[in-house]
mmCIF file of C-alpha atoms and ligand atoms in Angstrom:
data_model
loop_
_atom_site.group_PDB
_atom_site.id
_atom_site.type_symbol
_atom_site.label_atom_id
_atom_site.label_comp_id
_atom_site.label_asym_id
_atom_site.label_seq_id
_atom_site.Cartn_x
_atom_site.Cartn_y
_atom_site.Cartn_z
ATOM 1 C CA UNK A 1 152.923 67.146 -68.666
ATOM 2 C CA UNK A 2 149.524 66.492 -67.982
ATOM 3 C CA UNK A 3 149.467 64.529 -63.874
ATOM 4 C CA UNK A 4 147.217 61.750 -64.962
ATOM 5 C CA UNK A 5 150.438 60.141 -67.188
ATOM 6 C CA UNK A 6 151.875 57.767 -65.037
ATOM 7 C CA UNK A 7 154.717 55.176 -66.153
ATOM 8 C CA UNK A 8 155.773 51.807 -65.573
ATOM 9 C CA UNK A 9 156.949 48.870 -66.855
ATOM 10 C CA UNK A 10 155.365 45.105 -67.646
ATOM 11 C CA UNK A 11 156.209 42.115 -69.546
ATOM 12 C CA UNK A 12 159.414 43.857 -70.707
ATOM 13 C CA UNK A 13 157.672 46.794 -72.210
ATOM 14 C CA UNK A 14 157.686 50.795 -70.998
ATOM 15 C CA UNK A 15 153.842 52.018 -70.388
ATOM 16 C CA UNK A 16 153.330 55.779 -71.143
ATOM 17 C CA UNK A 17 149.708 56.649 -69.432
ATOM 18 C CA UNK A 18 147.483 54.293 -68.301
ATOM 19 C CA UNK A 19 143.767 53.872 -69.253
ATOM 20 C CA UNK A 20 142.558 54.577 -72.384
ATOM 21 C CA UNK A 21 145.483 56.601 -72.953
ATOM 22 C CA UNK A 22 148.258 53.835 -72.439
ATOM 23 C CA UNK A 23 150.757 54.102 -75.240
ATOM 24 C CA UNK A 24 153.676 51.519 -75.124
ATOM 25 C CA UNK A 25 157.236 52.031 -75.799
ATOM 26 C CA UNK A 26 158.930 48.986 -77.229
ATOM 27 C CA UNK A 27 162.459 50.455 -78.054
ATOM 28 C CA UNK A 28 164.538 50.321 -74.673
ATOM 29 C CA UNK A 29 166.928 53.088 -75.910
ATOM 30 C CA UNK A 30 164.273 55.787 -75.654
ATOM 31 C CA UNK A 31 163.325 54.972 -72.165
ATOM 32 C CA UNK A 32 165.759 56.879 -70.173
ATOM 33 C CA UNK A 33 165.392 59.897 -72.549
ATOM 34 C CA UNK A 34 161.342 59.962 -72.068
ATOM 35 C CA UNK A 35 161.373 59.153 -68.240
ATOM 36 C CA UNK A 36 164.576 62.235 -67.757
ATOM 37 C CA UNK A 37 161.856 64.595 -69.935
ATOM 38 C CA UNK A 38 158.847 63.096 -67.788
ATOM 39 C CA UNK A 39 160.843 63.982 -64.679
ATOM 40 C CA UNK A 40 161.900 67.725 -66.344
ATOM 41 C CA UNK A 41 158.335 68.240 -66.794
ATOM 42 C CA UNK A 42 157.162 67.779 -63.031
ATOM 43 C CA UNK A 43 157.083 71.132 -63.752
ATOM 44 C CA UNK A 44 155.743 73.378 -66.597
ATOM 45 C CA UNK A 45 157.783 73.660 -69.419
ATOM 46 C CA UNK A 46 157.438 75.217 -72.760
ATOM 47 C CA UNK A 47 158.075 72.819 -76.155
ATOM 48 C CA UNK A 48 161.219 74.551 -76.885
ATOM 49 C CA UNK A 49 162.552 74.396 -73.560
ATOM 50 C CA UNK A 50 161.837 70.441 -73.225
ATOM 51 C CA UNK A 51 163.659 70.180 -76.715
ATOM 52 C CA UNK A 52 166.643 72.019 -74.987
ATOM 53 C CA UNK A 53 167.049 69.611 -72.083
ATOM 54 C CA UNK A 54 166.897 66.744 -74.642
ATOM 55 C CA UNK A 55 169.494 68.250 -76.762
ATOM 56 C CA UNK A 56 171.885 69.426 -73.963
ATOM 57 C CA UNK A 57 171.681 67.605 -70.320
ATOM 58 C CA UNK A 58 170.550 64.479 -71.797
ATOM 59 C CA UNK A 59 172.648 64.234 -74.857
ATOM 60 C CA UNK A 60 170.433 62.929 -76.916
ATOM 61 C CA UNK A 61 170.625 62.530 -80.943
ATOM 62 C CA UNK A 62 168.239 64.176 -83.043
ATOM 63 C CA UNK A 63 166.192 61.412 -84.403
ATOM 64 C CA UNK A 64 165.644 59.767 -80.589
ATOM 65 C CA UNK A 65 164.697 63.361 -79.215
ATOM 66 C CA UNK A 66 162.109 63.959 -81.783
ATOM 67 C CA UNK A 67 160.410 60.202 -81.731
ATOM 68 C CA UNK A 68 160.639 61.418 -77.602
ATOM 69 C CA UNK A 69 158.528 64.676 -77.886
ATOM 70 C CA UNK A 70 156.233 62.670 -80.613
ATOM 71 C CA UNK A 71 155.458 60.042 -77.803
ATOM 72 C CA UNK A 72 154.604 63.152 -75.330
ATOM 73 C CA UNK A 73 152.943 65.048 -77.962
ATOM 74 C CA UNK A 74 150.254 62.191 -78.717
ATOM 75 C CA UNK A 75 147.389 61.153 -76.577
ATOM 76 C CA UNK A 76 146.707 64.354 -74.431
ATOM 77 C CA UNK A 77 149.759 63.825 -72.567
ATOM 78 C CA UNK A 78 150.538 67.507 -72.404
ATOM 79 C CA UNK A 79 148.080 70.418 -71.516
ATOM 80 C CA UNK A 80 148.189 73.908 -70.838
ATOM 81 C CA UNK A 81 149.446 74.492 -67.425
ATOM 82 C CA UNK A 82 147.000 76.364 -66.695
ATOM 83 C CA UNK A 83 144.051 73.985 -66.918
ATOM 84 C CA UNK A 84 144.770 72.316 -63.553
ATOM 85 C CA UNK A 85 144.710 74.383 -60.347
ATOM 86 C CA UNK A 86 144.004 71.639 -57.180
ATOM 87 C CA UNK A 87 142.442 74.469 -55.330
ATOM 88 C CA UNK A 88 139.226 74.873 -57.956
ATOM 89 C CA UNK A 89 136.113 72.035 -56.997
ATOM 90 C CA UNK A 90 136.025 71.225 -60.860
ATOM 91 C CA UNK A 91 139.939 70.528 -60.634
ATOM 92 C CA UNK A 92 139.375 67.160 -61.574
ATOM 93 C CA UNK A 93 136.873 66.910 -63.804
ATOM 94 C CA UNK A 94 138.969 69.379 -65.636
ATOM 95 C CA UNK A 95 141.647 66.634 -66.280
ATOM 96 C CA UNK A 96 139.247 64.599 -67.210
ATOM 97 C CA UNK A 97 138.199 66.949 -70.018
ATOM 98 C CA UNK A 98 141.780 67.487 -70.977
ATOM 99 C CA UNK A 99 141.940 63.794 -70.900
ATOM 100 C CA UNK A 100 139.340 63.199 -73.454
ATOM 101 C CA UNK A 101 141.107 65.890 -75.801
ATOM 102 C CA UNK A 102 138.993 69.125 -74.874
ATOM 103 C CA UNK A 103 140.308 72.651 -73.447
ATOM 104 C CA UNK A 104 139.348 72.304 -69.867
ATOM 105 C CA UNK A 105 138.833 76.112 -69.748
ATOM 106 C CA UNK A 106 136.190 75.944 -71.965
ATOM 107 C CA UNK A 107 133.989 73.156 -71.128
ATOM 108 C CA UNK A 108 132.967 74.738 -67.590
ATOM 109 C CA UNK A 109 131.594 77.508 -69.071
ATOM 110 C CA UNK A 110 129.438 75.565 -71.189
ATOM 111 C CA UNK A 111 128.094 73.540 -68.670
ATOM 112 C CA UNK A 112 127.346 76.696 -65.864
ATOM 113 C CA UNK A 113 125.584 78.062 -69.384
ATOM 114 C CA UNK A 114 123.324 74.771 -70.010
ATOM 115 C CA UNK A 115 119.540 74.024 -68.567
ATOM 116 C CA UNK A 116 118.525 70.276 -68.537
ATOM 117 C CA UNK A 117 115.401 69.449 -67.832
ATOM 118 C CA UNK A 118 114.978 66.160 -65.938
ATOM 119 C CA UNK A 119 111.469 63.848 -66.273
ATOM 120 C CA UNK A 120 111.771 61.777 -63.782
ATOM 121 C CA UNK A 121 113.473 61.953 -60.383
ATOM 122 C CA UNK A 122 113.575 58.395 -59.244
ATOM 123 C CA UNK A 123 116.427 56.098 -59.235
ATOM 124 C CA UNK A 124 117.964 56.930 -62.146
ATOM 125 C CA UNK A 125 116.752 60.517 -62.345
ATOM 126 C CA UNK A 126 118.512 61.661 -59.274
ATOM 127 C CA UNK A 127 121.833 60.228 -59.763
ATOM 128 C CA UNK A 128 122.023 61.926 -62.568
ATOM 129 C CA UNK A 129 120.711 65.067 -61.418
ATOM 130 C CA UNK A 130 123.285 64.646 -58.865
ATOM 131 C CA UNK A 131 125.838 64.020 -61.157
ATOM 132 C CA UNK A 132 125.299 67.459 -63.622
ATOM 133 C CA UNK A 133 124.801 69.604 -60.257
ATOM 134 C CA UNK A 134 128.470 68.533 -58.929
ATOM 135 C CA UNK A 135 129.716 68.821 -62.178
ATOM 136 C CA UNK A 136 128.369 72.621 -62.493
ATOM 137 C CA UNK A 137 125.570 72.550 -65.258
ATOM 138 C CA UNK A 138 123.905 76.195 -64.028
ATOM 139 C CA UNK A 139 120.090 75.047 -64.292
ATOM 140 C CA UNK A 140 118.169 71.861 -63.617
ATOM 141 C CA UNK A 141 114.675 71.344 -64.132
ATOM 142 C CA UNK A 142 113.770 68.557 -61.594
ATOM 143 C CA UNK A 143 110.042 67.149 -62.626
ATOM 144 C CA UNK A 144 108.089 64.496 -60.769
ATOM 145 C CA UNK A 145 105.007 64.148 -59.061
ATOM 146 C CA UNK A 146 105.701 61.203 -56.699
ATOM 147 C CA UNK A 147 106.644 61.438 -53.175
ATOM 148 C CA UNK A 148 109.512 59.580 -51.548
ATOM 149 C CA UNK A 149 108.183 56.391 -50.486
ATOM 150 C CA UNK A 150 109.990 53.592 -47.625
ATOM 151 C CA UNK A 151 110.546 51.016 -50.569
ATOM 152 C CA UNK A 152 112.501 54.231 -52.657
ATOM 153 C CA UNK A 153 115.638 54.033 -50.017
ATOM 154 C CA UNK A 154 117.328 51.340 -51.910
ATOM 155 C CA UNK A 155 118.345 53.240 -54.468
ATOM 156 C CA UNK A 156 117.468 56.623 -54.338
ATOM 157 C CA UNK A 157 120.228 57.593 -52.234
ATOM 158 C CA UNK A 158 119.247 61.137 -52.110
ATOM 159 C CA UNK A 159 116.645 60.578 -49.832
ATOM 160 C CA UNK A 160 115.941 60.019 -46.075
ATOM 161 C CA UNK A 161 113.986 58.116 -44.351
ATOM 162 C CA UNK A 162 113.197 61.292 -42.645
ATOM 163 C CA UNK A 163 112.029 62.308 -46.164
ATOM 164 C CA UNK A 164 109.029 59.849 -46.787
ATOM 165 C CA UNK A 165 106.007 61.494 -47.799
ATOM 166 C CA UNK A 166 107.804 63.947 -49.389
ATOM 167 C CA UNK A 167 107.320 65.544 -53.100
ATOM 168 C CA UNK A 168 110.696 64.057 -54.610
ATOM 169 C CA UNK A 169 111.255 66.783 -56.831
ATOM 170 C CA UNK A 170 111.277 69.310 -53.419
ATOM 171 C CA UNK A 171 113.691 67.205 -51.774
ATOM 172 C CA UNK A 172 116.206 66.226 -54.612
ATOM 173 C CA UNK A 173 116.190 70.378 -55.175
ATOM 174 C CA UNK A 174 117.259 71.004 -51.678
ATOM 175 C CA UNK A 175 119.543 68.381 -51.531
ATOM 176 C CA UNK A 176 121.397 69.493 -54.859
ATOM 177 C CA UNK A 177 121.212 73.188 -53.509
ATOM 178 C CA UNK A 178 122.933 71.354 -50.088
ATOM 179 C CA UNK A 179 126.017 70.209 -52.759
ATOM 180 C CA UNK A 180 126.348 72.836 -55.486
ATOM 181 C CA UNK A 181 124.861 76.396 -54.292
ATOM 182 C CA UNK A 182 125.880 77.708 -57.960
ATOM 183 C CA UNK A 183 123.518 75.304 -59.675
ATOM 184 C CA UNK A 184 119.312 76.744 -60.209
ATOM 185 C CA UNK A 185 117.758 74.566 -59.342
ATOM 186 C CA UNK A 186 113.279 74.033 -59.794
ATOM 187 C CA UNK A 187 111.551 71.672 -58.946
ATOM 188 C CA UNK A 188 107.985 70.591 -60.816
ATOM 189 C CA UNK A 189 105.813 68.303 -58.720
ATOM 190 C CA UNK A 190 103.556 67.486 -61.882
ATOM 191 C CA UNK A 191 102.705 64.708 -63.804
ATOM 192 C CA UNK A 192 103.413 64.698 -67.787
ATOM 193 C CA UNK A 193 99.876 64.088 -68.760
ATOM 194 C CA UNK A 194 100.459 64.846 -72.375
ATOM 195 C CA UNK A 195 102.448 67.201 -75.055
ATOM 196 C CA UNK A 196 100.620 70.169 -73.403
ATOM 197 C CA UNK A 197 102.496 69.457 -70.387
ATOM 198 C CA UNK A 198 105.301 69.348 -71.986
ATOM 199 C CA UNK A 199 105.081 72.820 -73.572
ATOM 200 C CA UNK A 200 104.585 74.148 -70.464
ATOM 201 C CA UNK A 201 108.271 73.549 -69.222
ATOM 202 C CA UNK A 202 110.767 75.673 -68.907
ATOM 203 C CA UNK A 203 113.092 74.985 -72.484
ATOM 204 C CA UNK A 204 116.423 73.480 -71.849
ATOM 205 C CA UNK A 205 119.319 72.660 -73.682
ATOM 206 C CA UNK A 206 119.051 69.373 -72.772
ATOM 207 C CA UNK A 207 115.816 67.055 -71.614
ATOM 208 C CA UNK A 208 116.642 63.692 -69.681
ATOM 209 C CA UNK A 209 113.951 61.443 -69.510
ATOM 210 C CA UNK A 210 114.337 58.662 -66.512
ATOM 211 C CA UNK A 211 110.099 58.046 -66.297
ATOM 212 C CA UNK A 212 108.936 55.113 -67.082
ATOM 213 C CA UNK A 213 105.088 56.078 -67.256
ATOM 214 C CA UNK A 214 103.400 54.476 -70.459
ATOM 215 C CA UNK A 215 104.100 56.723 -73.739
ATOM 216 C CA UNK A 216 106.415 59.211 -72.259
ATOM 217 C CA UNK A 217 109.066 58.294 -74.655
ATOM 218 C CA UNK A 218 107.252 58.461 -77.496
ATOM 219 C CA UNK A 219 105.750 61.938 -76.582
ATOM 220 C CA UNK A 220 108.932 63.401 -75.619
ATOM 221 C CA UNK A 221 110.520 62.430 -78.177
ATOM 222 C CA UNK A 222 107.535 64.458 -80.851
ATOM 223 C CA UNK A 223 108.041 67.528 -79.042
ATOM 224 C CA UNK A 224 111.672 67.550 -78.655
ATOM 225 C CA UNK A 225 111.838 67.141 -81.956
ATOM 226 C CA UNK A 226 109.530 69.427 -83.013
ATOM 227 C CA UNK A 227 110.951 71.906 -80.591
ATOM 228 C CA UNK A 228 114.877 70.676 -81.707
ATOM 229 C CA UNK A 229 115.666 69.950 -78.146
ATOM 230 C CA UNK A 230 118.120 67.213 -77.957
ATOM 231 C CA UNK A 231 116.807 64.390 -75.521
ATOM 232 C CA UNK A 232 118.433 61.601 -73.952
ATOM 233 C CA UNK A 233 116.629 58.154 -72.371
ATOM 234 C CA UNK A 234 117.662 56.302 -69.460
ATOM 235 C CA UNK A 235 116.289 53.574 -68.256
ATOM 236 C CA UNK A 236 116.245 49.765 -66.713
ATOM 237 C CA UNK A 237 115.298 47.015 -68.514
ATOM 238 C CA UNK A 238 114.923 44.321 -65.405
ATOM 239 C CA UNK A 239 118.442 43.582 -64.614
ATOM 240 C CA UNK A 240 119.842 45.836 -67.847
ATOM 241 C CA UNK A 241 121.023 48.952 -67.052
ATOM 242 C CA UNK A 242 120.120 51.304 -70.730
ATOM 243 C CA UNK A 243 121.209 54.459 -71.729
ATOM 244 C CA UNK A 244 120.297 56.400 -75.132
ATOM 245 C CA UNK A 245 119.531 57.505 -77.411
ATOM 246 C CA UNK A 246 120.716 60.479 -77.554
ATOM 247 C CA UNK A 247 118.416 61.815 -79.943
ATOM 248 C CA UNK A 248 120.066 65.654 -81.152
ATOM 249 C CA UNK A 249 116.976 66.497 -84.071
ATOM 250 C CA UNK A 250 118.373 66.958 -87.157
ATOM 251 C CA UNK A 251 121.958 65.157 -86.880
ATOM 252 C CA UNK A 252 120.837 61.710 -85.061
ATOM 253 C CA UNK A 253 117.999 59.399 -85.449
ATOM 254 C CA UNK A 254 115.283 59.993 -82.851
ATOM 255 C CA UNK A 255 113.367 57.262 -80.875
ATOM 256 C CA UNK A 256 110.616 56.708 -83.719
ATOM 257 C CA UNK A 257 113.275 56.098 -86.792
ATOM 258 C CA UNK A 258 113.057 52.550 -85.484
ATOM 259 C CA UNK A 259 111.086 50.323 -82.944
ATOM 260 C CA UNK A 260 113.646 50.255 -79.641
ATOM 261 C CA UNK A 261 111.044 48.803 -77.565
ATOM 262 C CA UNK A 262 108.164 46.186 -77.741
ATOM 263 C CA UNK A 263 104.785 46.870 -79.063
ATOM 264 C CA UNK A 264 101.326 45.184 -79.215
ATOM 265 C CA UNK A 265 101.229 43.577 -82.462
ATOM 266 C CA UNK A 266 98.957 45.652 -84.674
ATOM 267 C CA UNK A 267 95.584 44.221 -86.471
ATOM 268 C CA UNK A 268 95.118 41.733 -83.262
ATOM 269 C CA UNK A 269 93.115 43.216 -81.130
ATOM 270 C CA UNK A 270 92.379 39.653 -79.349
ATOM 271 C CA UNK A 271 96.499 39.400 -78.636
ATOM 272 C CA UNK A 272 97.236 43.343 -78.018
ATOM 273 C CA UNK A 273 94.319 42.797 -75.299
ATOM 274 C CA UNK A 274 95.542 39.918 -73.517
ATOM 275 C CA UNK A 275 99.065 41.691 -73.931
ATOM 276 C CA UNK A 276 97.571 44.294 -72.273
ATOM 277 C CA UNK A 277 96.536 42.673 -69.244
ATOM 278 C CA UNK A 278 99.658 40.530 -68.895
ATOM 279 C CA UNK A 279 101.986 43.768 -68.756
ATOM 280 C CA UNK A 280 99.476 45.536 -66.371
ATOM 281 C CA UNK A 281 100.391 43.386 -63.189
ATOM 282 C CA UNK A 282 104.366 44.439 -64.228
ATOM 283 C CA UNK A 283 106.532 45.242 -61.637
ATOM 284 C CA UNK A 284 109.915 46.555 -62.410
ATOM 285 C CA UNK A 285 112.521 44.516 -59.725
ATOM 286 C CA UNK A 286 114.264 47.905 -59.538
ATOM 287 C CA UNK A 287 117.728 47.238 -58.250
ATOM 288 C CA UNK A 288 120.184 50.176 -56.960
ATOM 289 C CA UNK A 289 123.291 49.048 -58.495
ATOM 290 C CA UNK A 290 121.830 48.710 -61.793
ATOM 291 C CA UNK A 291 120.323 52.092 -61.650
ATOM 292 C CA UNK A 292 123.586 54.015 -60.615
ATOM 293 C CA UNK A 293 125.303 52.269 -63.812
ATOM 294 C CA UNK A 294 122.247 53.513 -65.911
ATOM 295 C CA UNK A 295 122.330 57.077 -64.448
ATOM 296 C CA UNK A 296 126.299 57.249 -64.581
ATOM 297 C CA UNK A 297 126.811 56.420 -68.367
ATOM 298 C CA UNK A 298 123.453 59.055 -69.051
ATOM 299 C CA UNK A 299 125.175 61.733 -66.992
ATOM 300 C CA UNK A 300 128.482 60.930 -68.619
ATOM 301 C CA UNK A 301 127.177 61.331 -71.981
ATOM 302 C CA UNK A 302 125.187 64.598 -70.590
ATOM 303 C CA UNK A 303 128.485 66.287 -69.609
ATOM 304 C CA UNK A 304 129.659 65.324 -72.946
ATOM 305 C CA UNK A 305 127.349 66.512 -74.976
ATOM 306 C CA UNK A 306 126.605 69.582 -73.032
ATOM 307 C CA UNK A 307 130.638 70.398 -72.112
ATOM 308 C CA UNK A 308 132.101 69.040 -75.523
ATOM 309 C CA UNK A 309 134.277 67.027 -74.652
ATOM 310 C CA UNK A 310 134.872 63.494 -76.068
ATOM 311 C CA UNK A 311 131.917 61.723 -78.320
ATOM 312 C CA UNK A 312 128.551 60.648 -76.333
ATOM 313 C CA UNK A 313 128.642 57.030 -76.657
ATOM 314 C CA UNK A 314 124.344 56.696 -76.926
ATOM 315 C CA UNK A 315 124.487 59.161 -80.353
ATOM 316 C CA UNK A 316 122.336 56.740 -82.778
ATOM 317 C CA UNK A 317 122.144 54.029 -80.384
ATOM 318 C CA UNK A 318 120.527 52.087 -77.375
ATOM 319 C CA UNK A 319 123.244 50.434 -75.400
ATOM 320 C CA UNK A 320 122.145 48.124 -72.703
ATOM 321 C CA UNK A 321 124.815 46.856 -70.073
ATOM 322 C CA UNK A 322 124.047 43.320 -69.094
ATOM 323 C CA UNK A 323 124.927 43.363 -64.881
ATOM 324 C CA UNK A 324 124.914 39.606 -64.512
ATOM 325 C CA UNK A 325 128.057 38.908 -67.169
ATOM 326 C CA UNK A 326 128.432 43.065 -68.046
ATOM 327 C CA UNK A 327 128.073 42.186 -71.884
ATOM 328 C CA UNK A 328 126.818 45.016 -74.375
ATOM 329 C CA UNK A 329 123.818 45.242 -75.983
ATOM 330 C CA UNK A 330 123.099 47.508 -78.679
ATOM 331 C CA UNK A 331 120.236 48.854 -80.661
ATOM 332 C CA UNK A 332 120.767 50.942 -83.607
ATOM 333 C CA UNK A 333 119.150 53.775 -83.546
ATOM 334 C CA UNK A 334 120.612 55.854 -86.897
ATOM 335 C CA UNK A 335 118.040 58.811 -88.712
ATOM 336 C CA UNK A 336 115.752 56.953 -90.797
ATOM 337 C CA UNK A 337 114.708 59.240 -93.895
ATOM 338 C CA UNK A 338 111.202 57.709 -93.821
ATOM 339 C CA UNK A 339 110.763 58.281 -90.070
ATOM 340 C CA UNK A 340 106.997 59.527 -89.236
ATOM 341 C CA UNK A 341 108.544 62.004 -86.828
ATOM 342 C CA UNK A 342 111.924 63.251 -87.961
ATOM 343 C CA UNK A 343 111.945 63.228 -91.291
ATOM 344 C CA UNK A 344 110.999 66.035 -92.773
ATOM 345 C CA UNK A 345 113.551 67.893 -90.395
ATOM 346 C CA UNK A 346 116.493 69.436 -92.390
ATOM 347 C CA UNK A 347 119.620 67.731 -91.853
ATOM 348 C CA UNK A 348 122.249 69.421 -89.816
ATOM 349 C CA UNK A 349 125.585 68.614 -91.038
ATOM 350 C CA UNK A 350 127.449 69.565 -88.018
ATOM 351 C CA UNK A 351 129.092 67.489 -85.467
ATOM 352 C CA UNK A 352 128.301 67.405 -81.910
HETATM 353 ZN ZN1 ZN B 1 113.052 59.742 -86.502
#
């Protein structure tokens, strides 16, 4: 039995698992049964053996045995006893792979295999590049041409004060080398100028783009897909922490299928103008709470995608986490089949 099930009892009712994996257990004459197997299965046991202790030590009939091993066969309460060994650094995150339904044995490999390439390694960027280097994706491509600067420390906790002056991308490398000496790790101290820069990258499996320079979306997003390199945004909107979407060319919609952000409105040149000069005294209130949640849920949907396990939660969607009363909001973000950019790509049937 997997360790993460835990049981208890509350408002009358038994509790199989907790979290997302809580399964109750109205009828009182199975409890003693499943908490006497629970117990038997502190250590591994094969099916057949469990259904032996049912049917012998505990005395149990038929009918309540088998609605017993049903209730531990559901919900990724038992895994492979071998997935779990304490004394392996990915121990945990294992569990949480087996948790979400995925062979733990697998998913490492896929992530030591996988090269993301990060734009961006500012508040967001380095959390997350922190987050895939722990976790064991092999390769990281850190890009960014700023260098740490005093006002930085609040939330790009990466950094030292020690560090100011600094190319970021240098000093997020050696700090990721400092926590995970299996990961590759390069940093780029470049700007992304245009599509040419672009090209000029290293490929990756994965591109993560935390930048918020004027049109980076938009050109990432034309050469990812021309390129088929899934791409996933990750941003702040003020006080909104946003993540997605996940754009995977040829299964999802991509970030031009439809408008996710505000534009100048077109044919006004008198409006767009004074637009223009409004937005250019903008100053993001960058806040470092709000950029860990945004660079957690990217990462999390990273590993995902990139280990298989679970279902990303930003695949054909924009979710937005509202800090001050943590409501969703959500932008759809499904394959249009008129889309400028995407749609003359063949559909990929597939699942990711
Ligand atoms: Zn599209």
């Amino acid at each position: 039995m997997a360790p993460y099930v835990r049981v208890g009892v509350q408002g009358g009712t038994l509790f199989l698992g907790f979290g997302s994996i809580r399964r109750p257990v109205h009828d009182r004459a199975l409890w003693e049964p499943l908490l006497r197997l629970a117990d038997h299965f502190r250590t591994p046991r094969t099916r057949a053996e469990a259904r032996s202790f049912l049917d012998g030590p505990c005395g149990v009939d038929a009918g309540r045995a088998e609605a017993v091993m049903r209730l531990l066969d559901d919900d990724n309460h038992l895994i492979p006893a071998h997935t779990y060994d304490p004394a392996d650094r990915y121990s945990r995150h294992a569990l949480f792979y087996e948790l979400s339904g995925a062979d733990a044995v697998k998913v490492q490999p896929r992530l030591a295999r996988a090269r993301v390439v990060l734009l961006g390694c500012g508040g967001i960027g380095s959390l997350v590049a922190a987050a895939l280097a722990t976790a064991g994706v092999g390769e990281l491509v850190l890009v960014d041409a700023d260098h740490v600067e005093l006002s930085n420390l609040t939330r790009q906790f990466l950094f030292t004060e020690a560090d100011i002056g600094l190319p970021k991308a240098e000093v997020l490398a050696r700090e990721l080398r400092r926590r995970n000496r299996n990961c590759r790790v390069l940093p780029v101290v470049r700007d992304i100028g245009d599509g040419a820069d672009l090209e000029h990258l290293p490929a990756g499996d994965l591109v993560v783009v935390s930048a918020d320079s004027p049109g980076l979306t938009g050109m990432v997003n034309a050469h990812c897909v021309r390129s088929g390199t899934p791409w996933l945004n990750a941003c702040y909107v003020n006080d909104i922490a946003v993540w997605g979407p996940l754009v995977v060319p040829g299964v999802t919609g991509c970030w031009d299928c439809r408008p996710l952000t505000a534009r100048a409105p077109e044919g006004e040149p008198e409006l767009a103008g004074l637009m223009a000069r409004v937005n250019g005294r903008y100053q993001a209130p960058s806040n470092g709470p709000v950029n860990m949640l945004a660079s957690s849920l990217a990462a999390l949907d990273a590993l995902r995608y990139l280990g298989g396990f679970g279902t990303p939660a930003a695949l054909n969607r924009r979710v937005g986490v509202w800090s001050h009363d943590l409501s969703l909001d959500e932008q759809k973000a499904e394959r249009d089949p008129t889309c400028p950019t995407c749609a003359e790509l063949v559909p990929v049937c597939e699942g990711v």
